[in-house]
Amino acid sequence: MTSAGAPAHPHSDSGFARARRDFRAWRRTRPFWAGLLVLLAAAPIIYFPYFNLSLGALSVAMSTTAGAGSLVIGLTLIVLGGLLWFQPIIRFFAGCVAVFLGVLSLPISNFGGFFVGTLLAASGGLLALAWGPVDEHPEDIPDGAEGPSAAVSRAGGQGSE
């Protein structure tokens, strides 16, 4: 008996491998990392205004009057992160609003969650603005054309003068 007909990866059709492959395909059709960063930005922006630290008998409260504003900014960032994952067509709007809310959280939410929330929201928003869908069906290239450099070499290496 030979192994010529055996698959190279006998367990490649397992449930975990299939789920991982499906998740990878889903992730590549949307601004996944932008949505993740925007979602993560909400955590420090919401958390620090309501933060209480106890050091023995000493209690340090970080709660401010801007707690409601921080909550609104954080919840909006959570919604925007989810929208970036499940509605990638609105990536431009969500990216602009995420950057705006990240900068707005500086004066409202304890320096934007001590700059962590601001940096995550700005990075995620800018990634959303930069992301573009992949063209799944590229146009067919004729056999004789190799690209833009082929036209230059056929013209004798001269530019348009």
PDB file of C-alpha atoms in Angstrom:
ATOM      1  CA  MET A   1       0.000   0.000   0.000  1.00  0.00           C
ATOM      2  CA  THR A   2       1.347   3.432  -0.935  1.00  0.00           C
ATOM      3  CA  SER A   3       0.624   6.858   0.401  1.00  0.00           C
ATOM      4  CA  ALA A   4       0.454   8.490  -3.032  1.00  0.00           C
ATOM      5  CA  GLY A   5      -3.254   9.209  -2.709  1.00  0.00           C
ATOM      6  CA  ALA A   6      -3.118  10.358   0.911  1.00  0.00           C
ATOM      7  CA  PRO A   7      -3.649  14.067   1.550  1.00  0.00           C
ATOM      8  CA  ALA A   8      -0.650  16.070   2.681  1.00  0.00           C
ATOM      9  CA  HIS A   9      -2.557  17.423   5.670  1.00  0.00           C
ATOM     10  CA  PRO A  10      -4.954  14.686   6.796  1.00  0.00           C
ATOM     11  CA  HIS A  11      -6.594  16.842   9.475  1.00  0.00           C
ATOM     12  CA  SER A  12      -7.043  19.982   7.381  1.00  0.00           C
ATOM     13  CA  ASP A  13     -10.813  19.491   7.222  1.00  0.00           C
ATOM     14  CA  SER A  14     -11.217  19.489  10.993  1.00  0.00           C
ATOM     15  CA  GLY A  15     -13.701  21.865  12.541  1.00  0.00           C
ATOM     16  CA  PHE A  16     -11.060  24.153  14.013  1.00  0.00           C
ATOM     17  CA  ALA A  17      -9.119  24.489  10.756  1.00  0.00           C
ATOM     18  CA  ARG A  18     -12.289  25.190   8.797  1.00  0.00           C
ATOM     19  CA  ALA A  19     -13.454  27.792  11.345  1.00  0.00           C
ATOM     20  CA  ARG A  20     -10.024  29.435  11.275  1.00  0.00           C
ATOM     21  CA  ARG A  21     -10.035  29.524   7.470  1.00  0.00           C
ATOM     22  CA  ASP A  22     -13.572  30.955   7.411  1.00  0.00           C
ATOM     23  CA  PHE A  23     -12.657  33.581  10.011  1.00  0.00           C
ATOM     24  CA  ARG A  24      -9.581  34.559   7.996  1.00  0.00           C
ATOM     25  CA  ALA A  25     -11.700  34.946   4.859  1.00  0.00           C
ATOM     26  CA  TRP A  26     -14.279  37.015   6.780  1.00  0.00           C
ATOM     27  CA  ARG A  27     -11.571  39.174   8.388  1.00  0.00           C
ATOM     28  CA  ARG A  28      -9.985  40.019   5.044  1.00  0.00           C
ATOM     29  CA  THR A  29     -13.218  41.461   3.638  1.00  0.00           C
ATOM     30  CA  ARG A  30     -13.518  44.240   6.220  1.00  0.00           C
ATOM     31  CA  PRO A  31     -11.364  46.642   8.286  1.00  0.00           C
ATOM     32  CA  PHE A  32     -10.962  44.133  11.119  1.00  0.00           C
ATOM     33  CA  TRP A  33      -7.948  45.641  12.891  1.00  0.00           C
ATOM     34  CA  ALA A  34      -9.427  49.133  12.678  1.00  0.00           C
ATOM     35  CA  GLY A  35     -12.612  47.900  14.347  1.00  0.00           C
ATOM     36  CA  LEU A  36     -10.642  46.086  17.013  1.00  0.00           C
ATOM     37  CA  LEU A  37      -8.570  49.160  17.877  1.00  0.00           C
ATOM     38  CA  VAL A  38     -11.686  51.351  18.035  1.00  0.00           C
ATOM     39  CA  LEU A  39     -13.367  48.805  20.333  1.00  0.00           C
ATOM     40  CA  LEU A  40     -10.282  48.663  22.564  1.00  0.00           C
ATOM     41  CA  ALA A  41     -10.157  52.472  22.700  1.00  0.00           C
ATOM     42  CA  ALA A  42     -13.495  52.533  24.459  1.00  0.00           C
ATOM     43  CA  ALA A  43     -12.218  50.586  27.485  1.00  0.00           C
ATOM     44  CA  PRO A  44      -9.835  53.178  29.017  1.00  0.00           C
ATOM     45  CA  ILE A  45     -12.098  56.065  28.059  1.00  0.00           C
ATOM     46  CA  ILE A  46     -15.034  54.503  29.933  1.00  0.00           C
ATOM     47  CA  TYR A  47     -13.043  52.954  32.787  1.00  0.00           C
ATOM     48  CA  PHE A  48     -10.834  55.736  34.148  1.00  0.00           C
ATOM     49  CA  PRO A  49     -13.545  58.326  34.979  1.00  0.00           C
ATOM     50  CA  TYR A  50     -15.215  55.735  37.236  1.00  0.00           C
ATOM     51  CA  PHE A  51     -11.959  54.325  38.648  1.00  0.00           C
ATOM     52  CA  ASN A  52     -11.526  54.025  42.427  1.00  0.00           C
ATOM     53  CA  LEU A  53      -8.197  52.927  43.871  1.00  0.00           C
ATOM     54  CA  SER A  54      -7.831  51.835  47.489  1.00  0.00           C
ATOM     55  CA  LEU A  55      -4.392  51.933  49.071  1.00  0.00           C
ATOM     56  CA  GLY A  56      -5.014  50.664  52.593  1.00  0.00           C
ATOM     57  CA  ALA A  57      -7.231  53.254  54.288  1.00  0.00           C
ATOM     58  CA  LEU A  58      -6.581  55.810  51.527  1.00  0.00           C
ATOM     59  CA  SER A  59      -9.136  55.914  48.727  1.00  0.00           C
ATOM     60  CA  VAL A  60      -8.266  57.660  45.482  1.00  0.00           C
ATOM     61  CA  ALA A  61     -11.272  58.433  43.302  1.00  0.00           C
ATOM     62  CA  MET A  62     -10.778  59.402  39.687  1.00  0.00           C
ATOM     63  CA  SER A  63     -14.477  60.073  39.100  1.00  0.00           C
ATOM     64  CA  THR A  64     -15.129  63.450  37.555  1.00  0.00           C
ATOM     65  CA  THR A  65     -18.102  65.429  36.392  1.00  0.00           C
ATOM     66  CA  ALA A  66     -17.333  64.319  32.852  1.00  0.00           C
ATOM     67  CA  GLY A  67     -18.276  60.705  33.595  1.00  0.00           C
ATOM     68  CA  ALA A  68     -21.422  60.916  31.474  1.00  0.00           C
ATOM     69  CA  GLY A  69     -19.494  62.406  28.550  1.00  0.00           C
ATOM     70  CA  SER A  70     -16.894  59.656  28.826  1.00  0.00           C
ATOM     71  CA  LEU A  71     -19.628  57.040  28.841  1.00  0.00           C
ATOM     72  CA  VAL A  72     -21.231  58.501  25.712  1.00  0.00           C
ATOM     73  CA  ILE A  73     -17.877  58.680  23.912  1.00  0.00           C
ATOM     74  CA  GLY A  74     -16.967  55.125  24.941  1.00  0.00           C
ATOM     75  CA  LEU A  75     -20.322  53.637  23.943  1.00  0.00           C
ATOM     76  CA  THR A  76     -20.175  55.448  20.606  1.00  0.00           C
ATOM     77  CA  LEU A  77     -16.705  54.007  19.984  1.00  0.00           C
ATOM     78  CA  ILE A  78     -18.041  50.519  20.775  1.00  0.00           C
ATOM     79  CA  VAL A  79     -20.846  50.996  18.247  1.00  0.00           C
ATOM     80  CA  LEU A  80     -18.402  52.331  15.643  1.00  0.00           C
ATOM     81  CA  GLY A  81     -16.061  49.363  16.163  1.00  0.00           C
ATOM     82  CA  GLY A  82     -18.944  46.955  15.641  1.00  0.00           C
ATOM     83  CA  LEU A  83     -20.082  48.846  12.559  1.00  0.00           C
ATOM     84  CA  LEU A  84     -16.590  48.655  11.088  1.00  0.00           C
ATOM     85  CA  TRP A  85     -16.764  44.871  11.441  1.00  0.00           C
ATOM     86  CA  PHE A  86     -20.308  44.280  10.244  1.00  0.00           C
ATOM     87  CA  GLN A  87     -20.906  47.236   7.874  1.00  0.00           C
ATOM     88  CA  PRO A  88     -17.543  47.935   6.203  1.00  0.00           C
ATOM     89  CA  ILE A  89     -19.195  50.190   3.615  1.00  0.00           C
ATOM     90  CA  ILE A  90     -19.379  53.007   6.204  1.00  0.00           C
ATOM     91  CA  ARG A  91     -15.671  52.832   7.001  1.00  0.00           C
ATOM     92  CA  PHE A  92     -15.037  56.450   5.985  1.00  0.00           C
ATOM     93  CA  PHE A  93     -17.735  57.854   8.268  1.00  0.00           C
ATOM     94  CA  ALA A  94     -16.819  55.556  11.157  1.00  0.00           C
ATOM     95  CA  GLY A  95     -13.115  56.337  10.774  1.00  0.00           C
ATOM     96  CA  CYS A  96     -13.681  60.100  10.807  1.00  0.00           C
ATOM     97  CA  VAL A  97     -15.966  59.907  13.841  1.00  0.00           C
ATOM     98  CA  ALA A  98     -13.548  57.603  15.704  1.00  0.00           C
ATOM     99  CA  VAL A  99     -10.654  60.029  15.189  1.00  0.00           C
ATOM    100  CA  PHE A 100     -12.869  62.945  16.228  1.00  0.00           C
ATOM    101  CA  LEU A 101     -14.090  61.169  19.374  1.00  0.00           C
ATOM    102  CA  GLY A 102     -10.553  60.109  20.272  1.00  0.00           C
ATOM    103  CA  VAL A 103      -9.391  63.715  20.141  1.00  0.00           C
ATOM    104  CA  LEU A 104     -12.566  64.918  21.889  1.00  0.00           C
ATOM    105  CA  SER A 105     -11.913  62.514  24.745  1.00  0.00           C
ATOM    106  CA  LEU A 106      -8.716  64.395  25.652  1.00  0.00           C
ATOM    107  CA  PRO A 107     -10.478  67.230  27.531  1.00  0.00           C
ATOM    108  CA  ILE A 108     -13.527  65.182  28.543  1.00  0.00           C
ATOM    109  CA  SER A 109     -12.204  61.845  29.777  1.00  0.00           C
ATOM    110  CA  ASN A 110      -9.024  62.307  31.844  1.00  0.00           C
ATOM    111  CA  PHE A 111      -6.779  63.009  28.884  1.00  0.00           C
ATOM    112  CA  GLY A 112      -8.531  60.402  26.754  1.00  0.00           C
ATOM    113  CA  GLY A 113      -7.970  57.530  29.155  1.00  0.00           C
ATOM    114  CA  PHE A 114      -4.445  58.800  29.852  1.00  0.00           C
ATOM    115  CA  PHE A 115      -3.711  58.998  26.117  1.00  0.00           C
ATOM    116  CA  VAL A 116      -4.248  55.245  25.634  1.00  0.00           C
ATOM    117  CA  GLY A 117      -7.842  55.604  24.461  1.00  0.00           C
ATOM    118  CA  THR A 118      -6.988  58.571  22.270  1.00  0.00           C
ATOM    119  CA  LEU A 119      -4.110  56.763  20.558  1.00  0.00           C
ATOM    120  CA  LEU A 120      -6.163  53.603  20.000  1.00  0.00           C
ATOM    121  CA  ALA A 121      -9.167  55.537  18.646  1.00  0.00           C
ATOM    122  CA  ALA A 122      -7.012  57.665  16.346  1.00  0.00           C
ATOM    123  CA  SER A 123      -5.054  54.641  15.084  1.00  0.00           C
ATOM    124  CA  GLY A 124      -8.213  52.611  14.496  1.00  0.00           C
ATOM    125  CA  GLY A 125      -9.956  55.512  12.785  1.00  0.00           C
ATOM    126  CA  LEU A 126      -7.007  56.157  10.505  1.00  0.00           C
ATOM    127  CA  LEU A 127      -6.764  52.459   9.666  1.00  0.00           C
ATOM    128  CA  ALA A 128     -10.462  52.521   8.764  1.00  0.00           C
ATOM    129  CA  LEU A 129      -9.876  55.512   6.500  1.00  0.00           C
ATOM    130  CA  ALA A 130      -6.923  53.804   4.816  1.00  0.00           C
ATOM    131  CA  TRP A 131      -8.588  50.410   4.327  1.00  0.00           C
ATOM    132  CA  GLY A 132     -10.035  49.517   0.956  1.00  0.00           C
ATOM    133  CA  PRO A 133     -11.811  46.416  -0.280  1.00  0.00           C
ATOM    134  CA  VAL A 134      -9.784  43.922  -2.269  1.00  0.00           C
ATOM    135  CA  ASP A 135     -10.764  43.452  -5.901  1.00  0.00           C
ATOM    136  CA  GLU A 136     -11.547  39.737  -6.012  1.00  0.00           C
ATOM    137  CA  HIS A 137     -11.693  39.575  -9.811  1.00  0.00           C
ATOM    138  CA  PRO A 138      -8.742  41.515 -11.234  1.00  0.00           C
ATOM    139  CA  GLU A 139      -9.006  42.446 -14.869  1.00  0.00           C
ATOM    140  CA  ASP A 140      -7.387  40.026 -17.288  1.00  0.00           C
ATOM    141  CA  ILE A 141      -4.003  41.220 -18.485  1.00  0.00           C
ATOM    142  CA  PRO A 142      -3.316  40.629 -22.185  1.00  0.00           C
ATOM    143  CA  ASP A 143      -0.500  38.215 -22.986  1.00  0.00           C
ATOM    144  CA  GLY A 144       1.799  40.876 -24.451  1.00  0.00           C
ATOM    145  CA  ALA A 145       1.579  43.384 -21.592  1.00  0.00           C
ATOM    146  CA  GLU A 146       3.816  42.945 -18.582  1.00  0.00           C
ATOM    147  CA  GLY A 147       2.910  46.189 -16.826  1.00  0.00           C
ATOM    148  CA  PRO A 148       3.819  49.879 -16.977  1.00  0.00           C
ATOM    149  CA  SER A 149       7.542  49.158 -17.314  1.00  0.00           C
ATOM    150  CA  ALA A 150       6.930  47.209 -20.532  1.00  0.00           C
ATOM    151  CA  ALA A 151       5.553  50.319 -22.253  1.00  0.00           C
ATOM    152  CA  VAL A 152       8.635  52.311 -21.237  1.00  0.00           C
ATOM    153  CA  SER A 153      11.038  49.647 -22.495  1.00  0.00           C
ATOM    154  CA  ARG A 154       9.185  49.361 -25.817  1.00  0.00           C
ATOM    155  CA  ALA A 155       9.369  53.161 -26.255  1.00  0.00           C
ATOM    156  CA  GLY A 156      13.133  53.022 -26.019  1.00  0.00           C
ATOM    157  CA  GLY A 157      13.373  54.025 -22.367  1.00  0.00           C
ATOM    158  CA  GLN A 158      12.315  57.600 -23.103  1.00  0.00           C
ATOM    159  CA  GLY A 159       9.617  59.407 -21.216  1.00  0.00           C
ATOM    160  CA  SER A 160       6.971  61.584 -22.781  1.00  0.00           C
ATOM    161  CA  GLU A 161       8.706  64.727 -23.992  1.00  0.00           C
TER     162      GLU A 161
END
